[in-house]
Amino acid sequence: IGILAAILAVTASPAAETPSPTPDKTAITDGHVFHDVGLLWNHVTNWGLIGSAPSVSTPFSAAPSARWPGSDGQDYLWAGGLWVGGRLLGETLVSTGSFQSEFYPTEAAVDTIFPAVHGIVGGNRYPWPLADDDHDGLEDEDPLNGLDDDGDGQVDEDFAAIGDQSFRCGYLDNTAHIQEIHPDHNPLNIRVTQESYQWSHPRLEDTIGYQFSIENIGVVAIQDVYLGIYADFDIATHLVGASDDLAGSWAGLVQTASGEWLDVYMVYMLDSDANHPETGLSGFVLCGHDTDPDGQVAPELVGPQALQIFRGNASFADGGDPTNDSERYQLLSDGAWDPDTFTPNDYRVLLSCGPFAALQPEEKLHFQVALVAGSDLEDLVQNAA
């Protein structure tokens, strides 16, 4: 209901071949922005939703949600999004990108979706030559956001183009539009800068990286912050769709193709019909977050706080969907690592990290995850690594 309330309240933008880096598009809802240079095709928005909520009657529902492998594949994600939780003036609050769509862009240029590709003018970065695109002695000091960040009178003249295809956008949790749609929503007063990256290289073509920068734009510190990625995969390999999924998590050391050993933490889902010829798996893997060597203001090492699995057809007390911020914050913070499921159902998953002691006004936290697909669990884990 939350996604429906938000997406039906916005006006669809005219279709275009590429996102226009101008402030004339607020929420981009026509479905034309998606990653497609690898085998995992994924719809991107500038209002918190990851995926396209297939089967819902919206202008973007036909866009590839997490289509794999490529244009002829199945969708391996229904909807996902960032969750940010914290305590503000003693009240426990959570702002979510899905199911409740509690983020929205402004009309400022910084909030539209900016596309980039490797080799774009102004986008050189180390170790490629000429990383200082404007020859001013600095590198990548002017992010791709429609602003003159370095005050030199030029806009987006020296930034880092990451991957073979990337998108950058912004959104907030305290706009008047969100208050109209969700009058009971109490914002944390945060601005999110979202960046997503994809590569065409065979080792990386089954992954898409997401980076979130969360800034406190209020005047009061947010205490006990947790960050999470939520997903309802609804792997639709046949007509049953959502109700016959299985969910699990994976944590361990994995050796990459280059011989390096890495810690992998992931939540994932698969269709229970293992004999179906098109069945695969998809998941979100934790890539990074802010750390503190002393463990005082952030975790000492990158790792999950919780790997949660819950059902859509049960009450929260019985392991179902949360219905308020208190329950969402409980899922983010309680440290549960739920066991894998063996009974088909309509599951959701949540990977969270934290706690971060406080997010002061004008300070930022950073959170990185990747959407990953694979043919079986071994392939999914290797792609996650």
mmCIF file of C-alpha atoms in Angstrom:
data_model
loop_
_atom_site.group_PDB
_atom_site.id
_atom_site.type_symbol
_atom_site.label_atom_id
_atom_site.label_comp_id
_atom_site.label_asym_id
_atom_site.label_seq_id
_atom_site.Cartn_x
_atom_site.Cartn_y
_atom_site.Cartn_z
ATOM 1 C CA ILE A 1 0.000 0.000 0.000
ATOM 2 C CA GLY A 2 2.870 2.352 0.764
ATOM 3 C CA ILE A 3 4.421 2.023 -2.683
ATOM 4 C CA LEU A 4 1.037 2.420 -4.323
ATOM 5 C CA ALA A 5 0.247 5.560 -2.373
ATOM 6 C CA ALA A 6 3.466 7.221 -3.422
ATOM 7 C CA ILE A 7 3.706 6.162 -7.036
ATOM 8 C CA LEU A 8 0.090 6.852 -7.891
ATOM 9 C CA ALA A 9 0.397 10.338 -6.427
ATOM 10 C CA VAL A 10 3.183 11.410 -8.770
ATOM 11 C CA THR A 11 2.834 12.460 -12.380
ATOM 12 C CA ALA A 12 4.620 10.428 -15.020
ATOM 13 C CA SER A 13 7.362 12.242 -16.899
ATOM 14 C CA PRO A 14 7.584 12.154 -20.700
ATOM 15 C CA ALA A 15 9.641 9.261 -22.034
ATOM 16 C CA ALA A 16 13.197 9.978 -23.120
ATOM 17 C CA GLU A 17 16.128 7.889 -24.289
ATOM 18 C CA THR A 18 18.431 9.129 -21.519
ATOM 19 C CA PRO A 19 17.798 10.929 -18.238
ATOM 20 C CA SER A 20 17.890 14.690 -18.651
ATOM 21 C CA PRO A 21 20.234 16.418 -16.144
ATOM 22 C CA THR A 22 17.869 19.357 -15.653
ATOM 23 C CA PRO A 23 15.571 20.339 -12.774
ATOM 24 C CA ASP A 24 12.416 20.010 -14.917
ATOM 25 C CA LYS A 25 11.836 16.431 -13.791
ATOM 26 C CA THR A 26 11.072 15.931 -10.142
ATOM 27 C CA ALA A 27 10.205 12.268 -9.539
ATOM 28 C CA ILE A 28 11.150 10.284 -12.654
ATOM 29 C CA THR A 29 8.369 7.717 -12.914
ATOM 30 C CA ASP A 30 8.157 6.727 -16.583
ATOM 31 C CA GLY A 31 10.476 3.722 -16.239
ATOM 32 C CA HIS A 32 13.113 4.759 -18.763
ATOM 33 C CA VAL A 33 16.049 4.785 -16.313
ATOM 34 C CA PHE A 34 17.551 1.357 -15.759
ATOM 35 C CA HIS A 35 20.899 -0.419 -15.769
ATOM 36 C CA ASP A 36 21.370 -2.573 -18.867
ATOM 37 C CA VAL A 37 25.074 -2.850 -19.774
ATOM 38 C CA GLY A 38 25.479 -6.137 -17.873
ATOM 39 C CA LEU A 39 23.262 -9.210 -17.615
ATOM 40 C CA LEU A 40 21.316 -7.834 -14.623
ATOM 41 C CA TRP A 41 18.834 -5.150 -15.740
ATOM 42 C CA ASN A 42 17.533 -2.983 -12.907
ATOM 43 C CA HIS A 43 15.120 -0.021 -12.737
ATOM 44 C CA VAL A 44 16.445 3.047 -10.869
ATOM 45 C CA THR A 45 14.392 5.886 -9.347
ATOM 46 C CA ASN A 46 15.149 9.187 -7.626
ATOM 47 C CA TRP A 47 12.582 8.605 -4.879
ATOM 48 C CA GLY A 48 13.955 5.605 -2.998
ATOM 49 C CA LEU A 49 12.463 2.621 -4.854
ATOM 50 C CA ILE A 50 14.856 0.018 -6.291
ATOM 51 C CA GLY A 51 13.070 -2.117 -8.885
ATOM 52 C CA SER A 52 9.792 -1.525 -10.699
ATOM 53 C CA ALA A 53 7.111 -3.392 -8.690
ATOM 54 C CA PRO A 54 6.061 -5.531 -11.695
ATOM 55 C CA SER A 55 2.327 -6.242 -12.054
ATOM 56 C CA VAL A 56 1.356 -2.975 -10.325
ATOM 57 C CA SER A 57 -0.459 -0.584 -12.644
ATOM 58 C CA THR A 58 2.070 2.270 -12.892
ATOM 59 C CA PRO A 59 3.915 3.996 -15.741
ATOM 60 C CA PHE A 60 7.143 2.175 -14.810
ATOM 61 C CA SER A 61 5.972 -1.327 -13.830
ATOM 62 C CA ALA A 62 7.004 -2.786 -17.198
ATOM 63 C CA ALA A 63 10.606 -1.614 -16.723
ATOM 64 C CA PRO A 64 13.090 -4.366 -15.857
ATOM 65 C CA SER A 65 12.966 -4.688 -12.080
ATOM 66 C CA ALA A 66 15.981 -6.980 -11.754
ATOM 67 C CA ARG A 67 15.752 -8.876 -15.046
ATOM 68 C CA TRP A 68 18.282 -11.646 -15.448
ATOM 69 C CA PRO A 69 19.953 -12.688 -17.604
ATOM 70 C CA GLY A 70 19.367 -9.628 -19.763
ATOM 71 C CA SER A 71 16.289 -8.504 -21.662
ATOM 72 C CA ASP A 72 14.873 -12.019 -22.140
ATOM 73 C CA GLY A 73 15.246 -13.091 -18.519
ATOM 74 C CA GLN A 74 12.876 -13.190 -15.556
ATOM 75 C CA ASP A 75 12.513 -10.524 -12.883
ATOM 76 C CA TYR A 76 14.342 -11.437 -9.682
ATOM 77 C CA LEU A 77 13.183 -8.458 -7.617
ATOM 78 C CA TRP A 78 9.761 -6.949 -7.010
ATOM 79 C CA ALA A 79 10.792 -3.951 -4.925
ATOM 80 C CA GLY A 80 13.580 -2.887 -2.607
ATOM 81 C CA GLY A 81 14.920 0.228 -0.968
ATOM 82 C CA LEU A 82 17.028 1.907 1.671
ATOM 83 C CA TRP A 83 15.916 1.965 5.316
ATOM 84 C CA VAL A 84 17.358 4.561 7.734
ATOM 85 C CA GLY A 85 16.453 4.352 11.413
ATOM 86 C CA GLY A 86 17.379 6.432 14.438
ATOM 87 C CA ARG A 87 16.234 8.261 17.542
ATOM 88 C CA LEU A 88 15.278 11.902 17.121
ATOM 89 C CA LEU A 89 14.424 13.882 20.259
ATOM 90 C CA GLY A 90 13.677 10.608 22.009
ATOM 91 C CA GLU A 91 11.358 9.280 19.278
ATOM 92 C CA THR A 92 12.239 6.140 17.311
ATOM 93 C CA LEU A 93 11.857 6.868 13.578
ATOM 94 C CA VAL A 94 12.552 5.010 10.336
ATOM 95 C CA SER A 95 12.424 6.404 6.797
ATOM 96 C CA THR A 96 12.050 3.807 4.053
ATOM 97 C CA GLY A 97 12.309 3.554 0.283
ATOM 98 C CA SER A 98 10.021 0.493 0.187
ATOM 99 C CA PHE A 99 7.265 -0.641 0.937
ATOM 100 C CA GLN A 100 6.397 2.755 2.327
ATOM 101 C CA SER A 101 7.918 5.209 -0.149
ATOM 102 C CA GLU A 102 8.927 7.902 2.318
ATOM 103 C CA PHE A 103 11.539 9.645 0.164
ATOM 104 C CA TYR A 104 10.975 12.189 -2.594
ATOM 105 C CA PRO A 105 13.133 14.560 -4.666
ATOM 106 C CA THR A 106 12.856 18.318 -4.841
ATOM 107 C CA GLU A 107 12.833 20.393 -8.016
ATOM 108 C CA ALA A 108 16.526 21.210 -7.545
ATOM 109 C CA ALA A 109 18.921 20.024 -10.246
ATOM 110 C CA VAL A 110 20.817 17.900 -7.718
ATOM 111 C CA ASP A 111 17.823 15.579 -7.301
ATOM 112 C CA THR A 112 17.288 14.541 -10.918
ATOM 113 C CA ILE A 113 19.014 11.429 -12.280
ATOM 114 C CA PHE A 114 22.415 12.068 -13.861
ATOM 115 C CA PRO A 115 23.759 9.320 -16.142
ATOM 116 C CA ALA A 116 27.444 8.723 -16.827
ATOM 117 C CA VAL A 117 29.602 6.240 -18.701
ATOM 118 C CA HIS A 118 33.320 5.570 -18.663
ATOM 119 C CA GLY A 119 35.007 8.104 -20.926
ATOM 120 C CA ILE A 120 32.361 10.824 -20.551
ATOM 121 C CA VAL A 121 33.677 14.392 -20.708
ATOM 122 C CA GLY A 122 34.732 15.488 -17.218
ATOM 123 C CA GLY A 123 34.529 11.957 -15.797
ATOM 124 C CA ASN A 124 38.154 10.768 -15.828
ATOM 125 C CA ARG A 125 39.362 9.233 -12.582
ATOM 126 C CA TYR A 126 42.471 7.535 -11.247
ATOM 127 C CA PRO A 127 44.080 5.243 -12.393
ATOM 128 C CA TRP A 128 43.035 6.419 -15.869
ATOM 129 C CA PRO A 129 45.048 9.371 -17.239
ATOM 130 C CA LEU A 130 43.947 13.001 -16.900
ATOM 131 C CA ALA A 131 41.964 12.411 -13.695
ATOM 132 C CA ASP A 132 42.281 16.173 -13.116
ATOM 133 C CA ASP A 133 39.874 16.964 -15.952
ATOM 134 C CA ASP A 134 39.951 20.763 -15.536
ATOM 135 C CA HIS A 135 43.698 21.000 -14.746
ATOM 136 C CA ASP A 136 43.222 22.903 -11.494
ATOM 137 C CA GLY A 137 45.385 20.644 -9.336
ATOM 138 C CA LEU A 138 42.406 18.791 -7.847
ATOM 139 C CA GLU A 139 40.761 15.520 -8.839
ATOM 140 C CA ASP A 140 37.032 14.736 -8.890
ATOM 141 C CA GLU A 141 36.167 17.805 -6.808
ATOM 142 C CA ASP A 142 32.946 18.592 -8.723
ATOM 143 C CA PRO A 143 30.494 15.647 -8.423
ATOM 144 C CA LEU A 144 28.009 15.021 -11.207
ATOM 145 C CA ASN A 145 25.015 16.798 -9.658
ATOM 146 C CA GLY A 146 24.237 19.940 -11.663
ATOM 147 C CA LEU A 147 26.029 22.209 -9.174
ATOM 148 C CA ASP A 148 29.230 24.245 -9.166
ATOM 149 C CA ASP A 149 30.633 22.437 -6.119
ATOM 150 C CA ASP A 150 34.127 23.917 -6.338
ATOM 151 C CA GLY A 151 33.048 27.502 -7.034
ATOM 152 C CA ASP A 152 35.020 27.938 -10.247
ATOM 153 C CA GLY A 153 32.078 28.994 -12.398
ATOM 154 C CA GLN A 154 31.833 25.613 -14.131
ATOM 155 C CA VAL A 155 29.361 22.785 -13.509
ATOM 156 C CA ASP A 156 30.270 19.063 -13.380
ATOM 157 C CA GLU A 157 33.613 19.601 -15.109
ATOM 158 C CA ASP A 158 35.704 17.223 -12.939
ATOM 159 C CA PHE A 159 33.989 14.172 -11.436
ATOM 160 C CA ALA A 160 34.560 10.420 -11.225
ATOM 161 C CA ALA A 161 32.656 8.303 -13.759
ATOM 162 C CA ILE A 162 32.531 4.875 -12.133
ATOM 163 C CA GLY A 163 31.801 1.735 -14.129
ATOM 164 C CA ASP A 164 30.478 1.324 -17.651
ATOM 165 C CA GLN A 165 27.128 2.827 -16.619
ATOM 166 C CA SER A 166 26.235 4.861 -13.548
ATOM 167 C CA PHE A 167 23.358 6.954 -12.212
ATOM 168 C CA ARG A 168 23.416 9.602 -9.483
ATOM 169 C CA CYS A 169 20.419 11.308 -7.858
ATOM 170 C CA GLY A 170 19.126 12.736 -4.584
ATOM 171 C CA TYR A 171 16.003 12.645 -2.432
ATOM 172 C CA LEU A 172 14.771 13.647 1.041
ATOM 173 C CA ASP A 173 12.425 12.272 3.694
ATOM 174 C CA ASN A 174 10.847 15.606 4.725
ATOM 175 C CA THR A 175 9.298 17.094 1.580
ATOM 176 C CA ALA A 176 5.771 18.499 1.614
ATOM 177 C CA HIS A 177 4.796 15.874 -0.966
ATOM 178 C CA ILE A 178 5.718 13.029 1.389
ATOM 179 C CA GLN A 179 3.780 14.660 4.222
ATOM 180 C CA GLU A 180 0.733 14.783 1.938
ATOM 181 C CA ILE A 181 0.986 11.114 1.012
ATOM 182 C CA HIS A 182 1.968 9.858 4.467
ATOM 183 C CA PRO A 183 0.595 12.338 7.032
ATOM 184 C CA ASP A 184 1.629 10.004 9.864
ATOM 185 C CA HIS A 185 5.254 9.908 8.689
ATOM 186 C CA ASN A 186 7.661 11.704 11.023
ATOM 187 C CA PRO A 187 10.887 12.417 9.107
ATOM 188 C CA LEU A 188 14.437 12.097 10.362
ATOM 189 C CA ASN A 189 15.261 15.168 8.241
ATOM 190 C CA ILE A 190 17.792 13.471 5.992
ATOM 191 C CA ARG A 191 18.984 13.900 2.431
ATOM 192 C CA VAL A 192 20.150 10.819 0.523
ATOM 193 C CA THR A 193 22.559 10.918 -2.395
ATOM 194 C CA GLN A 194 22.198 7.646 -4.293
ATOM 195 C CA GLU A 195 24.731 6.354 -6.801
ATOM 196 C CA SER A 196 24.543 3.068 -8.704
ATOM 197 C CA TYR A 197 27.187 1.440 -10.866
ATOM 198 C CA GLN A 198 27.312 -1.370 -13.404
ATOM 199 C CA TRP A 199 30.094 -2.979 -15.424
ATOM 200 C CA SER A 200 29.983 -5.096 -18.582
ATOM 201 C CA HIS A 201 33.046 -7.184 -17.670
ATOM 202 C CA PRO A 202 32.201 -10.930 -17.515
ATOM 203 C CA ARG A 203 33.240 -11.140 -13.846
ATOM 204 C CA LEU A 204 30.903 -8.279 -12.896
ATOM 205 C CA GLU A 205 28.004 -8.479 -15.343
ATOM 206 C CA ASP A 206 25.703 -10.142 -12.781
ATOM 207 C CA THR A 207 26.029 -7.329 -10.209
ATOM 208 C CA ILE A 208 24.998 -3.705 -9.676
ATOM 209 C CA GLY A 209 26.572 -1.600 -6.948
ATOM 210 C CA TYR A 210 24.588 0.922 -4.883
ATOM 211 C CA GLN A 211 26.131 3.627 -2.701
ATOM 212 C CA PHE A 212 24.083 5.813 -0.357
ATOM 213 C CA SER A 213 25.314 8.975 1.363
ATOM 214 C CA ILE A 214 22.909 9.947 4.167
ATOM 215 C CA GLU A 215 23.164 13.542 5.419
ATOM 216 C CA ASN A 216 21.475 15.052 8.447
ATOM 217 C CA ILE A 217 19.883 18.254 7.099
ATOM 218 C CA GLY A 218 18.082 19.004 10.362
ATOM 219 C CA VAL A 219 19.250 20.972 13.379
ATOM 220 C CA VAL A 220 19.244 18.120 15.902
ATOM 221 C CA ALA A 221 21.533 15.073 16.056
ATOM 222 C CA ILE A 222 20.036 11.698 15.142
ATOM 223 C CA GLN A 223 21.076 9.120 17.742
ATOM 224 C CA ASP A 224 21.609 5.346 17.455
ATOM 225 C CA VAL A 225 21.429 5.194 13.667
ATOM 226 C CA TYR A 226 21.011 1.958 11.709
ATOM 227 C CA LEU A 227 21.157 1.585 7.930
ATOM 228 C CA GLY A 228 19.580 -1.237 5.962
ATOM 229 C CA ILE A 229 18.585 -2.543 2.561
ATOM 230 C CA TYR A 230 15.123 -4.089 2.326
ATOM 231 C CA ALA A 231 13.897 -6.311 -0.517
ATOM 232 C CA ASP A 232 10.833 -8.271 -1.546
ATOM 233 C CA PHE A 233 12.137 -10.367 -4.436
ATOM 234 C CA ASP A 234 8.954 -12.213 -5.556
ATOM 235 C CA ILE A 235 10.906 -14.299 -8.016
ATOM 236 C CA ALA A 236 8.441 -14.747 -10.860
ATOM 237 C CA THR A 237 9.551 -17.809 -12.783
ATOM 238 C CA HIS A 238 5.972 -18.982 -13.186
ATOM 239 C CA LEU A 239 2.409 -17.951 -12.407
ATOM 240 C CA VAL A 240 2.543 -18.617 -8.650
ATOM 241 C CA GLY A 241 5.113 -15.810 -8.303
ATOM 242 C CA ALA A 242 5.423 -14.322 -4.836
ATOM 243 C CA SER A 243 3.933 -17.035 -2.666
ATOM 244 C CA ASP A 244 6.396 -19.843 -3.451
ATOM 245 C CA ASP A 245 9.757 -18.259 -2.633
ATOM 246 C CA LEU A 246 12.444 -19.415 -0.232
ATOM 247 C CA ALA A 247 14.761 -17.009 1.587
ATOM 248 C CA GLY A 248 18.156 -17.312 3.190
ATOM 249 C CA SER A 249 21.371 -15.590 4.203
ATOM 250 C CA TRP A 250 25.034 -16.352 3.635
ATOM 251 C CA ALA A 251 28.068 -15.316 5.650
ATOM 252 C CA GLY A 252 31.606 -16.508 5.150
ATOM 253 C CA LEU A 253 34.951 -16.176 3.415
ATOM 254 C CA VAL A 254 35.010 -16.486 -0.372
ATOM 255 C CA GLN A 255 37.995 -16.645 -2.699
ATOM 256 C CA THR A 256 37.633 -14.385 -5.718
ATOM 257 C CA ALA A 257 38.848 -15.103 -9.246
ATOM 258 C CA SER A 258 41.942 -12.996 -8.470
ATOM 259 C CA GLY A 259 42.797 -15.210 -5.493
ATOM 260 C CA GLU A 260 41.795 -12.719 -2.773
ATOM 261 C CA TRP A 261 39.741 -13.938 0.196
ATOM 262 C CA LEU A 262 36.815 -11.692 1.149
ATOM 263 C CA ASP A 263 34.130 -11.678 3.824
ATOM 264 C CA VAL A 264 30.721 -11.999 2.166
ATOM 265 C CA TYR A 265 27.465 -11.148 3.964
ATOM 266 C CA MET A 266 24.286 -11.518 1.944
ATOM 267 C CA VAL A 267 20.529 -12.005 2.081
ATOM 268 C CA TYR A 268 18.976 -13.754 -0.893
ATOM 269 C CA MET A 269 15.879 -15.423 -2.266
ATOM 270 C CA LEU A 270 15.071 -18.191 -4.743
ATOM 271 C CA ASP A 271 12.006 -19.790 -6.247
ATOM 272 C CA SER A 272 11.029 -23.045 -4.515
ATOM 273 C CA ASP A 273 10.542 -24.855 -7.854
ATOM 274 C CA ALA A 274 14.144 -25.997 -8.182
ATOM 275 C CA ASN A 275 13.316 -28.023 -11.299
ATOM 276 C CA HIS A 276 12.122 -24.995 -13.243
ATOM 277 C CA PRO A 277 14.622 -24.383 -16.081
ATOM 278 C CA GLU A 278 14.768 -20.607 -15.512
ATOM 279 C CA THR A 279 15.119 -20.640 -11.743
ATOM 280 C CA GLY A 280 18.005 -18.640 -10.302
ATOM 281 C CA LEU A 281 18.748 -16.652 -7.168
ATOM 282 C CA SER A 282 19.126 -12.973 -6.346
ATOM 283 C CA GLY A 283 20.259 -11.121 -3.267
ATOM 284 C CA PHE A 284 21.814 -8.048 -1.710
ATOM 285 C CA VAL A 285 25.403 -8.248 -0.477
ATOM 286 C CA LEU A 286 26.956 -5.827 2.013
ATOM 287 C CA CYS A 287 29.910 -3.975 0.464
ATOM 288 C CA GLY A 288 30.738 -1.295 3.015
ATOM 289 C CA HIS A 289 29.789 1.304 5.615
ATOM 290 C CA ASP A 290 31.545 3.825 7.835
ATOM 291 C CA THR A 291 33.732 2.277 10.533
ATOM 292 C CA ASP A 292 35.555 3.393 13.678
ATOM 293 C CA PRO A 293 38.766 1.585 14.818
ATOM 294 C CA ASP A 294 37.738 2.136 18.445
ATOM 295 C CA GLY A 295 34.145 1.039 17.909
ATOM 296 C CA GLN A 296 32.836 4.140 19.675
ATOM 297 C CA VAL A 297 30.921 6.006 16.974
ATOM 298 C CA ALA A 298 30.556 3.187 14.406
ATOM 299 C CA PRO A 299 31.275 -0.550 14.136
ATOM 300 C CA GLU A 300 34.956 -1.455 14.119
ATOM 301 C CA LEU A 301 34.653 -3.570 10.958
ATOM 302 C CA VAL A 302 32.298 -3.817 8.014
ATOM 303 C CA GLY A 303 29.622 -6.370 8.818
ATOM 304 C CA PRO A 304 25.884 -6.786 9.317
ATOM 305 C CA GLN A 305 23.949 -5.979 12.442
ATOM 306 C CA ALA A 306 21.016 -8.128 11.323
ATOM 307 C CA LEU A 307 20.036 -10.498 8.512
ATOM 308 C CA GLN A 308 16.257 -10.648 8.789
ATOM 309 C CA ILE A 309 13.648 -12.771 7.000
ATOM 310 C CA PHE A 310 9.914 -12.139 7.453
ATOM 311 C CA ARG A 311 6.635 -13.089 5.774
ATOM 312 C CA GLY A 312 4.052 -10.919 4.085
ATOM 313 C CA ASN A 313 1.039 -12.953 5.197
ATOM 314 C CA ALA A 314 1.620 -12.930 8.942
ATOM 315 C CA SER A 315 1.362 -10.446 11.788
ATOM 316 C CA PHE A 316 4.565 -8.799 12.999
ATOM 317 C CA ALA A 317 4.394 -10.790 16.236
ATOM 318 C CA ASP A 318 4.314 -13.985 14.167
ATOM 319 C CA GLY A 319 7.216 -13.019 11.907
ATOM 320 C CA GLY A 320 5.408 -10.829 9.390
ATOM 321 C CA ASP A 321 5.671 -7.307 8.005
ATOM 322 C CA PRO A 322 6.325 -4.386 10.364
ATOM 323 C CA THR A 323 3.493 -1.868 10.471
ATOM 324 C CA ASN A 324 5.095 1.113 12.234
ATOM 325 C CA ASP A 325 8.469 2.765 12.850
ATOM 326 C CA SER A 326 8.962 1.075 16.198
ATOM 327 C CA GLU A 327 8.698 -2.363 14.569
ATOM 328 C CA ARG A 328 10.918 -1.332 11.641
ATOM 329 C CA TYR A 329 13.566 -0.034 14.029
ATOM 330 C CA GLN A 330 13.382 -3.298 15.960
ATOM 331 C CA LEU A 331 14.163 -5.230 12.774
ATOM 332 C CA LEU A 332 17.079 -2.930 11.933
ATOM 333 C CA SER A 333 18.635 -3.021 15.375
ATOM 334 C CA ASP A 334 17.887 -6.254 17.210
ATOM 335 C CA GLY A 335 20.836 -8.228 15.822
ATOM 336 C CA ALA A 336 18.857 -11.256 14.626
ATOM 337 C CA TRP A 337 20.358 -13.563 12.001
ATOM 338 C CA ASP A 338 17.339 -15.535 10.893
ATOM 339 C CA PRO A 339 17.738 -19.143 9.702
ATOM 340 C CA ASP A 340 17.133 -20.110 6.091
ATOM 341 C CA THR A 341 13.555 -21.020 5.195
ATOM 342 C CA PHE A 342 12.413 -24.401 3.898
ATOM 343 C CA THR A 343 8.702 -23.742 3.466
ATOM 344 C CA PRO A 344 7.604 -21.723 0.407
ATOM 345 C CA ASN A 345 6.002 -18.394 1.256
ATOM 346 C CA ASP A 346 5.932 -14.673 0.368
ATOM 347 C CA TYR A 347 9.107 -13.551 2.134
ATOM 348 C CA ARG A 348 10.929 -10.260 2.553
ATOM 349 C CA VAL A 349 14.545 -9.777 3.647
ATOM 350 C CA LEU A 350 16.453 -7.010 5.417
ATOM 351 C CA LEU A 351 20.220 -6.575 5.754
ATOM 352 C CA SER A 352 21.184 -3.885 8.267
ATOM 353 C CA CYS A 353 24.353 -2.426 9.772
ATOM 354 C CA GLY A 354 25.171 -0.252 12.746
ATOM 355 C CA PRO A 355 24.858 1.150 15.279
ATOM 356 C CA PHE A 356 26.240 4.579 14.446
ATOM 357 C CA ALA A 357 26.256 6.560 17.682
ATOM 358 C CA ALA A 358 25.033 9.844 16.223
ATOM 359 C CA LEU A 359 24.561 11.639 12.935
ATOM 360 C CA GLN A 360 25.158 15.296 13.697
ATOM 361 C CA PRO A 361 23.668 18.142 11.622
ATOM 362 C CA GLU A 362 25.491 18.459 8.273
ATOM 363 C CA GLU A 363 27.317 15.160 8.848
ATOM 364 C CA LYS A 364 27.038 12.154 6.511
ATOM 365 C CA LEU A 365 27.011 8.374 6.775
ATOM 366 C CA HIS A 366 27.898 6.072 3.880
ATOM 367 C CA PHE A 367 26.452 2.656 3.026
ATOM 368 C CA GLN A 368 27.281 0.380 0.090
ATOM 369 C CA VAL A 369 25.494 -2.744 -1.115
ATOM 370 C CA ALA A 370 25.243 -4.683 -4.372
ATOM 371 C CA LEU A 371 22.325 -6.366 -6.084
ATOM 372 C CA VAL A 372 23.522 -9.777 -7.295
ATOM 373 C CA ALA A 373 22.081 -12.649 -9.364
ATOM 374 C CA GLY A 374 23.311 -16.194 -9.948
ATOM 375 C CA SER A 375 22.285 -19.553 -11.366
ATOM 376 C CA ASP A 376 22.690 -21.414 -8.048
ATOM 377 C CA LEU A 377 23.915 -20.585 -4.550
ATOM 378 C CA GLU A 378 27.570 -21.265 -5.409
ATOM 379 C CA ASP A 379 27.345 -18.968 -8.431
ATOM 380 C CA LEU A 380 25.506 -16.291 -6.407
ATOM 381 C CA VAL A 381 28.147 -16.344 -3.647
ATOM 382 C CA GLN A 382 30.974 -16.102 -6.176
ATOM 383 C CA ASN A 383 29.261 -13.179 -7.915
ATOM 384 C CA ALA A 384 28.760 -11.517 -4.529
ATOM 385 C CA ALA A 385 32.488 -11.815 -3.809
#
